Structures are given as C-alpha cells and as structure tokens.
Coordinates of C-alpha atoms in Angstrom, one line a residue:
M1 CA 62.5 -17.2 -134.5
A2 CA 62.2 -14.7 -131.5
P3 CA 59.3 -13.0 -131.1
H4 CA 58.8 -9.9 -132.9
A5 CA 58.9 -6.5 -131.6
D6 CA 57.1 -5.1 -134.0
D7 CA 53.3 -5.3 -135.1
G8 CA 50.7 -4.3 -132.7
Q9 CA 47.4 -5.4 -134.0
S10 CA 43.8 -4.3 -134.8
S11 CA 41.0 -5.5 -132.5
V12 CA 38.6 -5.0 -135.1
P13 CA 36.9 -8.3 -136.0
Q14 CA 37.8 -9.3 -139.3
G15 CA 35.1 -12.3 -140.3
P16 CA 35.4 -16.0 -140.2
A17 CA 38.1 -15.9 -142.8
T18 CA 40.5 -13.9 -141.2
T19 CA 42.3 -14.2 -137.5
T20 CA 45.3 -11.8 -136.5
R21 CA 47.7 -12.2 -133.9
N22 CA 48.7 -9.8 -130.8
E23 CA 52.6 -9.0 -131.0
P24 CA 54.8 -6.9 -128.9
Q25 CA 54.3 -3.5 -130.1
Y26 CA 57.0 -1.0 -131.5
D27 CA 54.9 1.7 -130.8
D28 CA 56.6 4.7 -132.4
Y29 CA 55.6 3.4 -135.7
I30 CA 51.8 2.8 -137.1
Q31 CA 50.5 -0.3 -136.5
W32 CA 49.2 -2.9 -139.2
E33 CA 46.1 -5.7 -139.3
V34 CA 48.0 -8.8 -140.4
L35 CA 47.4 -12.5 -140.4
P36 CA 49.6 -14.9 -137.9
P37 CA 52.3 -16.5 -139.7
G38 CA 52.3 -20.1 -140.7
G39 CA 49.0 -19.7 -143.3
P40 CA 48.6 -17.7 -146.3
L41 CA 51.7 -14.9 -147.1
N42 CA 49.1 -12.8 -148.3
R43 CA 49.3 -11.6 -144.8
W44 CA 49.1 -7.7 -144.8
S45 CA 47.3 -7.6 -148.7
H46 CA 44.6 -9.7 -147.8
V47 CA 42.9 -6.8 -146.0
V48 CA 42.3 -4.8 -149.4
T49 CA 41.6 -8.2 -151.5
R50 CA 39.3 -10.6 -149.3
G51 CA 35.5 -10.6 -150.0
H52 CA 34.4 -7.4 -151.4
D53 CA 35.3 -4.8 -148.4
Y54 CA 37.2 -3.0 -150.8
P55 CA 35.6 -3.2 -154.4
G56 CA 37.8 -0.1 -155.7
A57 CA 41.1 -1.2 -154.6
Q58 CA 40.5 -4.4 -156.1
A59 CA 39.2 -2.8 -159.2
M60 CA 42.3 -0.5 -159.5
L61 CA 44.5 -3.6 -159.0
Y62 CA 42.6 -5.4 -161.5
A63 CA 43.9 -2.9 -164.0
A64 CA 47.3 -2.6 -162.8
G65 CA 47.9 -6.1 -163.8
V66 CA 46.4 -8.7 -161.5
P67 CA 45.3 -11.4 -164.1
N68 CA 42.7 -13.2 -162.2
E69 CA 40.5 -13.7 -159.2
D70 CA 42.5 -16.1 -157.4
M71 CA 45.7 -14.3 -157.5
M72 CA 43.6 -11.5 -156.5
K73 CA 42.7 -13.5 -153.2
N74 CA 45.5 -15.6 -152.2
A75 CA 48.9 -14.3 -154.0
P76 CA 51.1 -12.4 -151.8
Q77 CA 51.9 -9.0 -153.0
V78 CA 55.7 -8.0 -153.5
G79 CA 57.2 -4.4 -153.9
I80 CA 60.2 -4.2 -156.0
A81 CA 62.1 -0.9 -154.8
T82 CA 64.9 0.4 -157.6
V83 CA 66.7 3.6 -156.4
W84 CA 66.6 4.3 -160.1
W85 CA 67.3 6.9 -162.2
E86 CA 69.4 8.0 -165.3
G87 CA 72.6 10.4 -165.0
N88 CA 74.5 8.3 -162.8
P89 CA 76.0 5.3 -163.3
C90 CA 75.5 4.0 -160.1
N91 CA 71.9 3.6 -160.5
T92 CA 71.5 3.8 -164.4
H93 CA 70.8 -0.1 -164.6
L94 CA 68.8 -0.9 -161.6
L95 CA 65.3 -0.3 -163.7
E96 CA 67.0 -3.4 -165.5
L97 CA 67.9 -5.5 -162.4
G98 CA 64.5 -4.7 -161.2
T99 CA 62.9 -6.3 -164.6
L100 CA 64.8 -9.4 -163.9
V101 CA 63.6 -9.8 -160.1
K102 CA 60.0 -8.9 -160.8
K103 CA 60.1 -11.9 -163.6
A104 CA 61.5 -14.2 -160.9
V105 CA 58.8 -13.2 -158.4
Q106 CA 55.9 -13.9 -160.8
K107 CA 57.3 -17.4 -161.6
E108 CA 56.8 -17.7 -157.8
N109 CA 52.9 -17.0 -158.5
M110 CA 53.3 -13.8 -156.5
L111 CA 52.3 -10.4 -157.6
A112 CA 55.3 -8.0 -158.2
W113 CA 54.7 -4.4 -158.1
Q114 CA 57.8 -2.4 -159.1
F115 CA 58.4 1.2 -158.0
N116 CA 61.4 3.7 -157.8
T117 CA 62.7 6.5 -155.5
V118 CA 65.2 9.1 -156.0
G119 CA 68.9 9.5 -155.6
V120 CA 71.5 12.2 -155.7
S121 CA 75.3 11.3 -157.5
D122 CA 77.6 12.5 -155.0
A123 CA 80.3 12.7 -157.6
I124 CA 78.5 14.7 -160.0
T125 CA 77.4 17.5 -157.2
M126 CA 80.9 17.1 -155.4
G127 CA 81.8 20.6 -154.5
G128 CA 78.8 22.0 -155.4
E129 CA 75.5 23.4 -154.0
G130 CA 74.0 20.3 -155.1
M131 CA 76.0 17.8 -152.7
R132 CA 73.6 19.9 -149.7
Y133 CA 70.7 17.5 -151.2
S134 CA 73.0 14.3 -150.9
L135 CA 72.4 13.3 -147.4
Q136 CA 68.9 14.2 -146.9
T137 CA 68.2 11.2 -150.1
R138 CA 68.6 9.0 -147.3
E139 CA 65.4 10.3 -145.3
I140 CA 63.4 10.6 -148.8
I141 CA 64.3 7.0 -149.5
A142 CA 63.3 6.1 -146.3
D143 CA 60.3 7.6 -146.7
S144 CA 59.4 6.4 -149.9
I145 CA 59.6 3.0 -149.3
E146 CA 57.6 3.1 -146.2
T147 CA 54.9 5.2 -147.9
V148 CA 54.7 2.8 -150.8
T149 CA 55.3 -0.4 -148.8
C150 CA 52.7 0.3 -146.0
A151 CA 50.2 2.0 -148.1
Q152 CA 49.5 -0.4 -150.8
R153 CA 49.9 -3.0 -147.8
H154 CA 52.7 -5.1 -149.7
D155 CA 53.3 -8.4 -148.4
A156 CA 57.4 -8.2 -148.6
N157 CA 60.1 -5.7 -150.1
I158 CA 62.6 -6.6 -152.4
S159 CA 65.0 -3.5 -152.6
I160 CA 67.8 -2.8 -155.2
P161 CA 69.8 0.6 -154.4
G162 CA 73.3 1.2 -155.9
C163 CA 74.7 4.8 -154.6
D164 CA 75.9 5.1 -151.1
K165 CA 72.8 6.8 -149.1
N166 CA 70.6 4.2 -151.3
M167 CA 71.6 1.5 -148.9
P168 CA 70.8 2.7 -145.5
G169 CA 68.1 4.1 -146.8
V170 CA 66.2 1.3 -147.9
V171 CA 67.5 -0.7 -144.7
M172 CA 65.9 2.0 -142.7
A173 CA 62.1 1.7 -144.6
A174 CA 62.7 -1.9 -144.0
A175 CA 63.2 -1.5 -140.1
R176 CA 60.2 1.1 -140.4
H177 CA 57.6 -1.3 -142.2
N178 CA 59.0 -4.5 -141.2
R179 CA 57.8 -7.0 -143.8
P180 CA 60.2 -9.1 -145.3
F181 CA 62.9 -7.9 -146.9
L182 CA 65.8 -8.4 -148.6
M183 CA 68.4 -6.1 -150.4
I184 CA 69.8 -6.5 -153.9
Y185 CA 73.2 -3.9 -154.4
G186 CA 73.5 -2.7 -157.5
G187 CA 77.0 -3.6 -157.8
T188 CA 80.4 -2.2 -158.5
I189 CA 81.6 -0.3 -161.3
R190 CA 84.6 -1.7 -163.2
K191 CA 88.4 0.0 -162.8
G192 CA 89.4 2.5 -165.1
H193 CA 92.6 3.0 -166.9
S194 CA 94.4 6.5 -168.1
S195 CA 96.7 6.3 -171.0
L196 CA 98.5 8.9 -170.3
L197 CA 99.0 8.0 -166.2
D198 CA 99.5 4.6 -167.6
K199 CA 97.6 2.8 -164.4
E200 CA 94.4 2.1 -163.2
I201 CA 91.9 5.0 -162.2
N202 CA 88.6 5.7 -160.7
I203 CA 86.2 8.7 -159.5
S204 CA 88.7 9.5 -157.0
T205 CA 91.3 10.1 -159.1
C206 CA 89.6 12.8 -160.8
Y207 CA 89.6 14.7 -157.8
E208 CA 93.2 14.2 -156.8
A209 CA 94.4 14.8 -160.2
A210 CA 92.5 18.6 -159.8
G211 CA 94.6 19.4 -156.9
A212 CA 97.5 18.4 -158.6
Y213 CA 96.7 20.6 -161.7
S214 CA 95.9 23.2 -159.1
Y215 CA 99.4 23.2 -158.1
G216 CA 101.2 22.4 -161.4
R217 CA 102.3 18.9 -160.3
L218 CA 99.9 16.6 -162.8
K219 CA 102.4 15.1 -165.0
S220 CA 102.2 12.1 -167.3
T221 CA 103.8 9.0 -166.2
N222 CA 103.9 7.3 -169.5
P223 CA 107.0 7.4 -170.9
K224 CA 105.7 7.4 -174.6
C225 CA 103.3 10.3 -173.2
A226 CA 105.9 12.7 -171.3
N227 CA 105.0 15.7 -173.5
A228 CA 101.3 15.3 -172.4
T229 CA 99.7 18.6 -170.9
Q230 CA 97.8 18.8 -168.0
D231 CA 94.8 20.0 -169.8
E232 CA 95.1 16.7 -171.7
I233 CA 95.6 14.5 -168.8
M234 CA 92.3 15.8 -167.1
T235 CA 90.4 15.2 -170.0
D236 CA 91.9 11.4 -170.5
I237 CA 91.3 11.3 -166.9
E238 CA 87.2 12.4 -166.8
K239 CA 86.8 10.0 -170.1
H240 CA 88.0 6.9 -168.6
A241 CA 87.5 6.8 -164.6
C242 CA 84.3 5.5 -165.1
P243 CA 83.7 2.7 -167.7
G244 CA 80.2 1.7 -167.3
A245 CA 77.4 1.1 -164.5
G246 CA 77.9 0.3 -160.9
A247 CA 79.1 1.8 -158.0
C248 CA 82.5 3.7 -157.1
G249 CA 85.1 0.8 -157.1
G250 CA 87.1 1.4 -154.0
M251 CA 86.3 0.8 -150.6
Y252 CA 84.3 4.2 -150.7
T253 CA 80.4 4.6 -148.8
A254 CA 78.7 2.8 -151.3
N255 CA 80.7 -0.4 -151.0
T256 CA 81.5 0.2 -147.2
M257 CA 77.7 -0.1 -147.0
A258 CA 77.1 -2.9 -149.4
T259 CA 79.7 -5.2 -147.6
A260 CA 78.3 -4.2 -144.1
I261 CA 74.7 -4.9 -144.9
E262 CA 75.9 -8.4 -146.7
A263 CA 77.9 -9.0 -142.8
M264 CA 74.2 -8.1 -141.0
G265 CA 72.9 -10.8 -143.2
L266 CA 70.1 -8.8 -145.4
T267 CA 71.3 -9.8 -148.9
L268 CA 72.3 -12.8 -150.6
P269 CA 75.8 -14.1 -150.4
G270 CA 78.0 -12.3 -152.8
S271 CA 75.7 -9.6 -153.5
S272 CA 78.1 -7.1 -152.6
S273 CA 81.3 -8.2 -154.4
F274 CA 79.5 -8.8 -157.6
P275 CA 79.9 -6.4 -160.1
A276 CA 77.2 -4.5 -161.4
T277 CA 77.1 -6.0 -165.2
S278 CA 78.5 -9.6 -164.1
P279 CA 76.3 -12.8 -164.8
E280 CA 76.4 -13.2 -161.3
K281 CA 74.7 -10.0 -160.6
F282 CA 71.7 -11.2 -163.2
R283 CA 71.7 -15.0 -161.5
E284 CA 71.2 -12.8 -157.9
C285 CA 68.3 -11.2 -159.1
E286 CA 66.6 -14.5 -159.9
R287 CA 67.6 -15.9 -157.1
A288 CA 66.0 -13.3 -155.0
A289 CA 62.2 -14.4 -155.6
S290 CA 63.0 -17.9 -154.2
A291 CA 64.8 -16.0 -150.8
I292 CA 61.8 -13.5 -150.3
R293 CA 59.1 -16.5 -150.5
T294 CA 61.4 -18.2 -147.5
C295 CA 61.1 -15.0 -145.6
M296 CA 57.8 -14.6 -145.8
E297 CA 57.3 -18.7 -145.3
R298 CA 59.3 -18.4 -142.3
D299 CA 58.2 -15.0 -141.0
I300 CA 61.7 -14.1 -141.0
R301 CA 61.5 -9.9 -140.9
P302 CA 63.9 -7.1 -140.8
R303 CA 63.7 -6.3 -137.0
D304 CA 64.8 -10.1 -136.6
L305 CA 67.8 -9.5 -138.5
L306 CA 68.8 -5.8 -137.6
S307 CA 70.3 -7.1 -133.9
R308 CA 73.0 -6.1 -132.0
A309 CA 75.1 -8.5 -133.2
A310 CA 74.5 -8.0 -137.0
F311 CA 75.5 -4.3 -136.0
E312 CA 78.8 -5.5 -134.6
N313 CA 79.5 -7.4 -137.6
A314 CA 79.2 -4.4 -139.7
L315 CA 81.5 -2.0 -137.8
V316 CA 84.5 -5.1 -137.6
L317 CA 84.2 -5.7 -141.7
T318 CA 83.9 -1.8 -142.1
M319 CA 87.2 -1.2 -140.0
V320 CA 88.9 -4.8 -141.8
L321 CA 88.3 -3.1 -145.2
G322 CA 89.2 0.1 -144.3
G323 CA 85.9 1.8 -144.9
S324 CA 84.4 5.1 -145.1
T325 CA 83.5 7.1 -142.7
N326 CA 80.1 7.7 -143.8
G327 CA 79.4 4.5 -142.8
I328 CA 79.4 5.4 -139.0
L329 CA 76.7 7.6 -139.5
H330 CA 74.6 5.5 -141.4
F331 CA 75.0 2.2 -139.2
L332 CA 74.0 5.1 -136.2
A333 CA 70.7 6.1 -138.1
M334 CA 69.9 2.5 -139.1
A335 CA 70.3 1.4 -135.5
N336 CA 68.4 4.5 -134.5
T337 CA 65.5 3.3 -136.8
A338 CA 65.5 -0.3 -135.5
D339 CA 65.5 0.7 -131.9
V340 CA 69.0 -1.3 -131.7
P341 CA 71.5 0.8 -128.8
L342 CA 74.4 1.7 -130.8
T343 CA 76.3 4.9 -129.7
L344 CA 80.1 6.2 -130.9
D345 CA 81.3 4.5 -127.9
D346 CA 80.6 1.2 -129.4
V347 CA 82.2 2.1 -132.6
Q348 CA 85.4 3.1 -130.9
R349 CA 85.6 -0.3 -128.9
T350 CA 85.0 -2.2 -132.1
S351 CA 87.7 -0.3 -133.3
N352 CA 90.3 -0.9 -130.7
R353 CA 89.2 -4.7 -131.1
T354 CA 89.5 -4.8 -134.9
P355 CA 92.6 -4.6 -137.0
F356 CA 92.5 -3.1 -140.5
L357 CA 93.8 -5.4 -143.3
A358 CA 92.7 -4.3 -146.4
D359 CA 95.0 -2.8 -149.2
L360 CA 92.0 -1.1 -150.9
A361 CA 91.4 2.3 -152.2
P362 CA 91.5 4.8 -151.3
S363 CA 94.5 4.5 -149.2
G364 CA 95.3 1.3 -150.8
K365 CA 95.5 0.3 -154.2
F366 CA 93.2 -2.5 -155.2
Y367 CA 89.5 -1.7 -156.0
M368 CA 86.1 -3.9 -155.3
E369 CA 86.6 -5.6 -158.5
D370 CA 90.1 -6.9 -157.5
L371 CA 88.7 -8.5 -154.2
Y372 CA 85.7 -10.2 -156.6
A373 CA 88.3 -11.9 -158.1
V374 CA 89.9 -13.5 -155.2
G375 CA 86.6 -14.6 -153.8
G376 CA 84.6 -11.5 -153.0
T377 CA 82.6 -10.8 -149.6
P378 CA 81.7 -14.2 -148.7
A379 CA 85.5 -15.3 -148.7
V380 CA 86.4 -12.5 -146.3
L381 CA 83.3 -13.4 -144.2
K382 CA 84.4 -16.9 -144.2
Y383 CA 87.8 -15.8 -143.1
L384 CA 87.0 -13.6 -140.3
I385 CA 83.9 -15.9 -138.9
A386 CA 86.9 -18.6 -138.7
A387 CA 89.2 -16.1 -137.2
N388 CA 86.3 -15.4 -135.0
L389 CA 85.7 -11.5 -135.3
I390 CA 82.6 -12.0 -137.2
D391 CA 79.7 -13.5 -135.6
G392 CA 78.5 -16.4 -138.1
S393 CA 75.4 -17.1 -136.2
I394 CA 73.6 -14.7 -137.0
P395 CA 70.4 -15.4 -139.0
T396 CA 69.8 -14.0 -142.6
V397 CA 67.4 -13.9 -145.7
T398 CA 67.9 -16.9 -146.7
G399 CA 67.2 -18.8 -143.7
L400 CA 70.2 -19.8 -142.8
T401 CA 73.1 -18.3 -140.7
L402 CA 75.7 -16.5 -141.8
A403 CA 78.2 -18.7 -141.4
E404 CA 76.1 -21.5 -143.3
N405 CA 75.5 -19.3 -146.3
V406 CA 79.4 -18.9 -146.8
A407 CA 80.9 -22.3 -146.2
S408 CA 80.3 -23.9 -149.4
W409 CA 82.0 -20.7 -151.2
P410 CA 85.8 -20.9 -151.7
S411 CA 88.0 -19.7 -149.4
L412 CA 89.9 -16.6 -150.2
D413 CA 92.9 -17.1 -152.8
P414 CA 96.2 -17.9 -150.8
H415 CA 97.9 -16.0 -152.8
Q416 CA 95.7 -12.5 -152.9
Q417 CA 97.6 -9.6 -151.6
I418 CA 94.3 -7.4 -150.9
L419 CA 93.3 -8.9 -147.4
R420 CA 96.9 -9.2 -145.0
P421 CA 97.2 -11.9 -142.4
L422 CA 96.1 -11.1 -138.6
S423 CA 99.7 -11.2 -137.8
N424 CA 100.8 -8.5 -140.2
P425 CA 98.0 -6.0 -140.2
V426 CA 97.9 -2.6 -141.9
K427 CA 97.1 -1.0 -138.3
P428 CA 96.4 -3.6 -135.3
S429 CA 93.2 -1.5 -134.6
G430 CA 90.6 0.1 -136.9
H431 CA 91.3 3.4 -138.9
L432 CA 88.2 4.9 -137.9
Q433 CA 88.2 6.7 -134.3
I434 CA 85.9 8.7 -132.4
L435 CA 87.6 11.7 -131.1
R436 CA 86.0 14.0 -128.4
G437 CA 87.6 17.0 -126.6
N438 CA 87.3 20.7 -126.1
L439 CA 86.5 21.0 -129.8
A440 CA 83.9 18.4 -130.2
P441 CA 82.9 17.4 -126.8
G442 CA 80.0 15.5 -128.4
G443 CA 81.9 13.4 -130.5
A444 CA 83.6 13.1 -134.3
V445 CA 84.8 10.6 -136.6
A446 CA 88.4 10.6 -137.5
K447 CA 89.8 8.3 -140.5
I448 CA 93.3 7.7 -139.5
T449 CA 94.6 4.9 -141.5
G450 CA 98.5 5.3 -139.6
K451 CA 100.1 5.9 -142.8
E452 CA 99.7 9.8 -142.2
G453 CA 100.7 9.5 -138.5
L454 CA 99.0 9.1 -135.1
S455 CA 98.6 12.6 -134.3
F456 CA 98.7 15.9 -135.5
T457 CA 99.1 19.7 -134.1
G458 CA 99.2 22.6 -136.1
K459 CA 97.6 26.1 -136.5
A460 CA 94.1 26.9 -137.2
R461 CA 93.3 28.2 -140.7
V462 CA 89.8 28.9 -140.7
F463 CA 86.8 28.3 -143.4
H464 CA 83.1 29.5 -143.2
K465 CA 82.0 26.6 -145.7
E466 CA 83.7 24.5 -148.0
P467 CA 83.8 26.9 -151.2
A468 CA 86.1 29.1 -149.5
L469 CA 88.3 26.3 -148.8
T470 CA 88.1 25.3 -152.7
A471 CA 88.9 28.5 -153.8
A472 CA 92.2 28.8 -151.6
L473 CA 93.0 25.7 -152.9
S474 CA 92.5 26.7 -156.6
S475 CA 94.5 29.6 -156.2
G476 CA 97.7 27.6 -154.4
S477 CA 97.1 29.8 -151.7
I478 CA 98.0 27.0 -148.9
S479 CA 101.4 26.3 -148.9
R480 CA 103.7 23.5 -148.2
D481 CA 105.9 25.8 -146.6
A482 CA 103.5 27.4 -143.9
G483 CA 104.1 24.6 -141.0
N484 CA 101.7 22.2 -139.9
L485 CA 98.1 23.5 -140.8
V486 CA 94.7 22.5 -139.2
L487 CA 92.0 23.5 -142.0
I488 CA 88.5 24.1 -140.0
V489 CA 85.6 24.2 -142.4
R490 CA 82.8 25.1 -140.5
Y491 CA 78.6 25.9 -141.1
E492 CA 78.5 22.5 -143.0
G493 CA 76.7 20.2 -140.4
P494 CA 73.5 18.9 -140.9
K495 CA 71.4 21.9 -139.8
G496 CA 74.0 24.5 -140.8
G497 CA 74.9 23.0 -144.5
P498 CA 72.4 22.4 -144.3
G499 CA 72.6 18.8 -145.5
M500 CA 76.1 17.7 -144.1
P501 CA 77.6 18.0 -147.6
E502 CA 80.9 15.6 -148.5
Q503 CA 83.9 17.5 -149.2
L504 CA 85.8 15.1 -151.5
K505 CA 86.6 18.0 -153.7
A506 CA 89.1 19.7 -151.1
S507 CA 90.3 16.6 -149.2
A508 CA 91.5 15.1 -152.7
A509 CA 92.9 18.3 -153.9
I510 CA 95.2 18.5 -151.0
M511 CA 96.3 14.7 -151.3
G512 CA 96.7 16.0 -155.5
A513 CA 98.9 18.6 -154.1
G514 CA 101.1 16.9 -151.8
L515 CA 100.4 19.0 -148.8
T516 CA 101.1 16.6 -146.2
N517 CA 101.4 19.5 -143.7
V518 CA 97.7 19.8 -143.3
A519 CA 94.8 18.2 -141.4
L520 CA 91.1 18.8 -142.1
V521 CA 88.7 19.2 -139.6
T522 CA 84.8 19.5 -140.1
D523 CA 81.6 19.5 -139.2
G524 CA 80.3 18.3 -142.2
R525 CA 81.5 15.0 -144.0
Y526 CA 84.0 13.5 -146.3
S527 CA 83.5 11.1 -148.8
G528 CA 84.2 7.4 -148.7
A529 CA 87.0 8.1 -151.2
S530 CA 88.5 11.0 -148.9
H531 CA 91.7 9.8 -147.1
G532 CA 94.8 11.8 -145.4
F533 CA 94.4 13.2 -141.8
I534 CA 90.7 14.0 -141.8
V535 CA 88.0 14.9 -139.0
G536 CA 84.4 14.9 -139.5
H537 CA 81.0 15.1 -138.0
V538 CA 81.9 17.1 -135.3
V539 CA 79.4 17.7 -132.7
P540 CA 78.0 20.2 -131.5
E541 CA 78.1 21.6 -135.3
S542 CA 78.9 25.4 -135.6
A543 CA 75.5 26.1 -136.3
V544 CA 74.3 25.3 -132.9
G545 CA 76.8 27.2 -131.3
G546 CA 79.6 24.3 -130.7
P547 CA 83.0 25.0 -130.2
I548 CA 84.0 24.6 -133.9
A549 CA 82.3 27.9 -134.4
L550 CA 84.5 29.8 -131.9
V551 CA 87.9 28.7 -133.3
K552 CA 89.9 31.8 -135.0
D553 CA 93.0 31.6 -137.1
G554 CA 96.1 31.3 -135.6
D555 CA 94.8 28.8 -132.6
T556 CA 96.6 25.8 -131.7
V557 CA 94.7 22.6 -132.5
T558 CA 95.9 19.1 -131.5
I559 CA 94.5 15.7 -133.0
D560 CA 95.1 12.5 -130.9
A561 CA 94.2 9.1 -132.5
V562 CA 95.9 7.4 -129.5
G563 CA 94.3 8.9 -126.8
N564 CA 91.1 9.8 -128.9
R565 CA 91.3 13.7 -128.2
I566 CA 90.4 16.5 -130.7
D567 CA 91.0 19.7 -128.6
V568 CA 92.2 23.6 -129.1
V569 CA 95.3 23.7 -127.1
G570 CA 96.3 27.4 -127.8
V571 CA 94.7 30.6 -128.7
E572 CA 96.1 33.1 -131.5
G573 CA 97.9 35.6 -128.8
G574 CA 98.3 33.5 -125.9
G575 CA 96.3 33.2 -122.8
D576 CA 93.9 30.7 -121.2
V577 CA 92.3 28.6 -123.4
D578 CA 89.0 28.1 -121.5
A579 CA 88.6 31.6 -120.6
E580 CA 89.0 32.7 -124.4
M581 CA 86.5 30.5 -125.5
E582 CA 84.0 31.5 -123.2
K583 CA 84.4 34.7 -123.8
R584 CA 83.9 34.4 -127.7
R585 CA 80.9 32.0 -126.7
K586 CA 79.2 35.1 -125.4
E587 CA 80.2 37.1 -128.3
W588 CA 79.2 34.6 -131.1
T589 CA 75.9 35.3 -132.8
P590 CA 74.1 32.1 -134.2
P591 CA 73.7 32.5 -138.1
K592 CA 70.3 32.8 -140.0
M593 CA 69.2 29.5 -141.3
R594 CA 69.3 29.2 -144.9
P595 CA 67.3 28.5 -146.8
M596 CA 64.1 29.0 -144.9
R597 CA 62.0 26.8 -147.7
G598 CA 62.1 24.0 -150.0
V599 CA 63.5 20.7 -148.6
L600 CA 66.5 22.0 -147.3
G601 CA 65.2 24.2 -145.1
K602 CA 62.5 21.4 -143.8
Y603 CA 65.4 19.2 -143.4
A604 CA 67.3 22.0 -141.6
R605 CA 64.6 22.1 -138.6
L606 CA 64.2 18.4 -138.1
V607 CA 67.7 16.9 -138.7
G608 CA 69.6 15.7 -135.5
D609 CA 73.0 15.5 -134.8
A610 CA 75.6 13.5 -136.4
S611 CA 76.5 11.6 -133.6
H612 CA 72.9 10.0 -133.5
G613 CA 72.8 9.7 -137.3
A614 CA 71.6 12.7 -138.2
V615 CA 67.9 11.1 -138.5
T616 CA 64.9 13.2 -139.2
D617 CA 61.9 11.3 -137.4
L618 CA 63.0 12.2 -133.8
G619 CA 62.1 15.6 -133.3
D620 CA 63.8 17.1 -130.2
S621 CA 64.6 13.6 -128.8
A622 CA 67.6 13.7 -131.8
W623 CA 69.3 16.3 -129.6

C-alpha cells in the first residue's frame, strides 16, 4: 500500500505500550494520534481505553455496552452510520440494515456503535421551499459522520446511505476522517405499475403526468379504462409509483452515485444494484464486517482508494449509464475533499472518449431492477474493464482490485437489451457536456442524450426563481406555438436559492406537456430524473452578478453541445451584444440575501460555486 497522505502524528510520549508513526500530513484537517499499522486494530480508540488515562470515558463506554475489560482494552470500535429516518422510502429501512451490520461486526469481536444523520426527501420537497434544504444535507451528513467518528475516536466506519445527497456526504466524511471505511448502498426501489396507464411507472412519472394534466393531455392508455378521468389517473399514479423501500429506481442521482462509488472501489461488489429489500442486500450487510476487518488489518484507507483513477472510473460509468448531472457536482465535491485534482475540463475529456450505452430511465425505458436481473453493476464493470474503458487495477475495500472483485461474477446476459454494444451506442460520446460561453464563463453542465438534438437556439423567457416558471406551466401559458424558447430560471444557485434546488417539477412538466420547443437553463440544479434539453449549474450564478442575471426576455440564446458553448447571441431590440450586456451589468444591483439566518443563511454565506462542487469548508478559496 502506498504511503498515506493523511495523519500527521502527535509527538507526545504515549508510554511503553504505545507507539506512533509519522506519516505525510494532509494539513488542512485536524491531526490524530494513532498506532502504526500491523499491530492492534484499536489504533485510534486506544487513546481513551488504555490504562486509566480517561477513566470517565471508560465508565461511559461500559455504560454504553462494552461487555468486559478485555474488549475495552483491545477491541477496535467501528461506527455504523446510517442516514436513517422515517418518512422517505429511500431511507426508512436503513436502520434495519444497520442492525444487521452491527450484529456482524460484533461476531468479529469488535465493538459496534450505531449512529445516524439527517436526510431530506427530494421527491417530497420537489418544487417547494423545502427543496432549498436538500443539497446542504450533503454537508450536514459529512459534518455529522466526521464529528462522531473523530470525536469518539472510532477505528473504522461503515456508512449506509440511501438517497442521493447521502452518498457523496458519507464519502466526503471518509476523506476527512480517513479511517478504514466502506459504504453500503441502501438499494433501489422496486418498479411501480399503473393499471390505468397499463405500464411500469416510477417517481418521475408523477411529475411528467402533472405536466400532461396541466395541458389536458393525460389519458388512460389501458383500453379497459378509456373513460378514466385525469384525476383518477393522477391518483392511480400517486398510489402506485413507489411500491416500497429503496431509492428512486431509474438512473437518477441515487443510482448514479451508487454505481459510480462501486466503480471507485468503496463498496462490496454488487452493492449498487442489489434492490433494497433483496436477500442479496441483507447478505451484503453481513459480509461488511469481515471486509472492514480486512481494511483495518491491511490499513486500507479512503484516501488510498480516492485516487484520480477511481474518479475517472466514476465518470466513465456515469457516461456509459446515462447518469445524473448532479453526479458532476458531487464528484467535484468528493475530489475536492480528498485533495484529488478534478475539474470540469476532466469531465468533458471523459465525456468525449466515452460512449453512452444504456437504455435506462429517465431517457430510456429500463430501471435499476432490470439491470440487476441481467447481472447488475459487477457485470457492467466486467464488460467495461474488458473493453479498457474502466481501470480494473484500482484497489478496493475488499483488499482485491476492482477486476479481481468482478472476475467470478457472471458476464452480462447476452440477450439483455439494457446496455448496447460498443459498436452501436445510443450516442458515441457522453450525454453530459460542459458548456462555456458568455452566458456561463465559469462553466455549466448540460444533459443532452442526442435524442433531443445537439443544438438549440431560441428566445429567452426569464423567470426569477422556479415557482414563477411552475406557475406559468400550471396555467398553460407556455405555448407549443410560440417558437423555440429558452426558459431561464435564475437566482436558484448555491447562494441565490439558497441551496441550489432541483427543478424536476418544471422539467418533467415540460416533458409531460410535450413542449419540444423548449430548452431549460438555470444556475440551480436538475434532478437525476430530468431529461430533455436542459442546462444547469451555470457559473457564475446570478446572485453574484453572473451573466445569467443580465439576460432579458426576447434575447436570443444558443446552446451548442458540439462546440460546447452557451451564449447570448442577440439582444432584444438589436444592437451589439457585448455593449448591451455591459450596460446591463452597470445597472444591475445584487438582491438582498434571504434568509439571513438559520441553516440556509449560514449555508449561503459559506458555499462555493458549482464548478468547484458547491462545498462549504473552503472559505474564500472556494471562489
């Protein structure tokens, strides 16, 4: 194993039974006294359990459940962090999974301590003010797990996330504490079914149906139910889209992050494609204990695994599977936290060389449950390693390489229809494109599968915040007969939102309404379930005076996914674009930040821009 760029060690004498090693430091983080590898596994916790240096700590630990003096002095302590809470199917079962892990850890003669952190349901908050709290939960999750792991001096951590912000949050925490770590994905939800539509449905169906409802286009496609009303169809969809526990079932952000993190070597094989309630998921929880012991014995740490090659694997798999734009934001944040150089230019280079192969929702027809049935993520990785698109030599939490992990797994079912052959891709390059231009000089992320074309030019129609666009769509005031429109939603960035809310309600409504003459541009985000001609993460954002704040109704905007440009090419009333934009800049005044206090006020003051991952712990350097 290569030397760690992690714990600088204390030089304080530790007594005859304790030694420390001096390792290269990652000085931006707090340093911890730790035993050298190759000896006892209670490398961090020994500080409070040795001798009688911390009698109060030992008294509390006995009260918490340490069974005897031998376990107190010698057993490593493993934190099991679940992003558990009731009220969201992505997370509601995670406490049960955590209990399985705890029992397995205890069988390995280690101490297991369960704790949890918070989440926000994107689907429940979508389109409302609650969505502003979603992205910042990634930071809260990272802060929470770092806090407990470090303060309690745990020797290892197993994290069990379910929804999309959960996964980058637990990985960011791992990069900070750098103790042996692995992730268990909570798993995907099963597919829903609507009898009135006579087809499989999922959470995205709800939002697209809402758009069809607003424009009077929602009809039953089941001949036996031809007379069903729009309200009856909506109720049927709402009741049956989410049949139980698990994260949203398409290649939305949760499954994007889970598959990518598996490709980085941070999970056991198959973790990202095992359904939430499957026997395989329960067996994975039981296997995690021996895996974390392997990590501890071999001193395999997160920063060993969070390499440049691992992030490139994550990007490649995301492009192949048609993953979410949010993945780019999270990869940048994870890499930033782990001190791995990764930029938007790296994303574009990966997109240029990687074909889009998967027929998965939201732009395709299959779901993660279908991929699981034909071999799951390990089969896909095995295929891509053989094709030299994925680096199979990277180390993983099992102690084996990624290629060794999947070598014994079945290959992709030869009759499967989900992943196309390399000779016949959906698109020869990636569906995620990095755009720059006079509208987004700091970059923007576009999701363009090619099904909607590769360029778009239209007249701008500007909305201050998402509710204004939602109201326009709900009233049917955006017409298919109005020519090409570029709908610009601004003041929804990390600072301006605040919180960079997802805008699935609007993007899905446009798809449901059949508004093929529309492109969407925002300094906010789109859900992984969004599809169509969409551009998000515009930098600089409008709240800090980015060019997106200066666009007016009637300006002409061009989006070019071949030249990777997004530009205002004409201004309302004619005239020179540069001169007019400069005039508008001088007239622009920044809006007053709202709210000023509470968690969103604090977030808005701390958060950096989307092109650097929208992290909160870099201060002014984030800009």
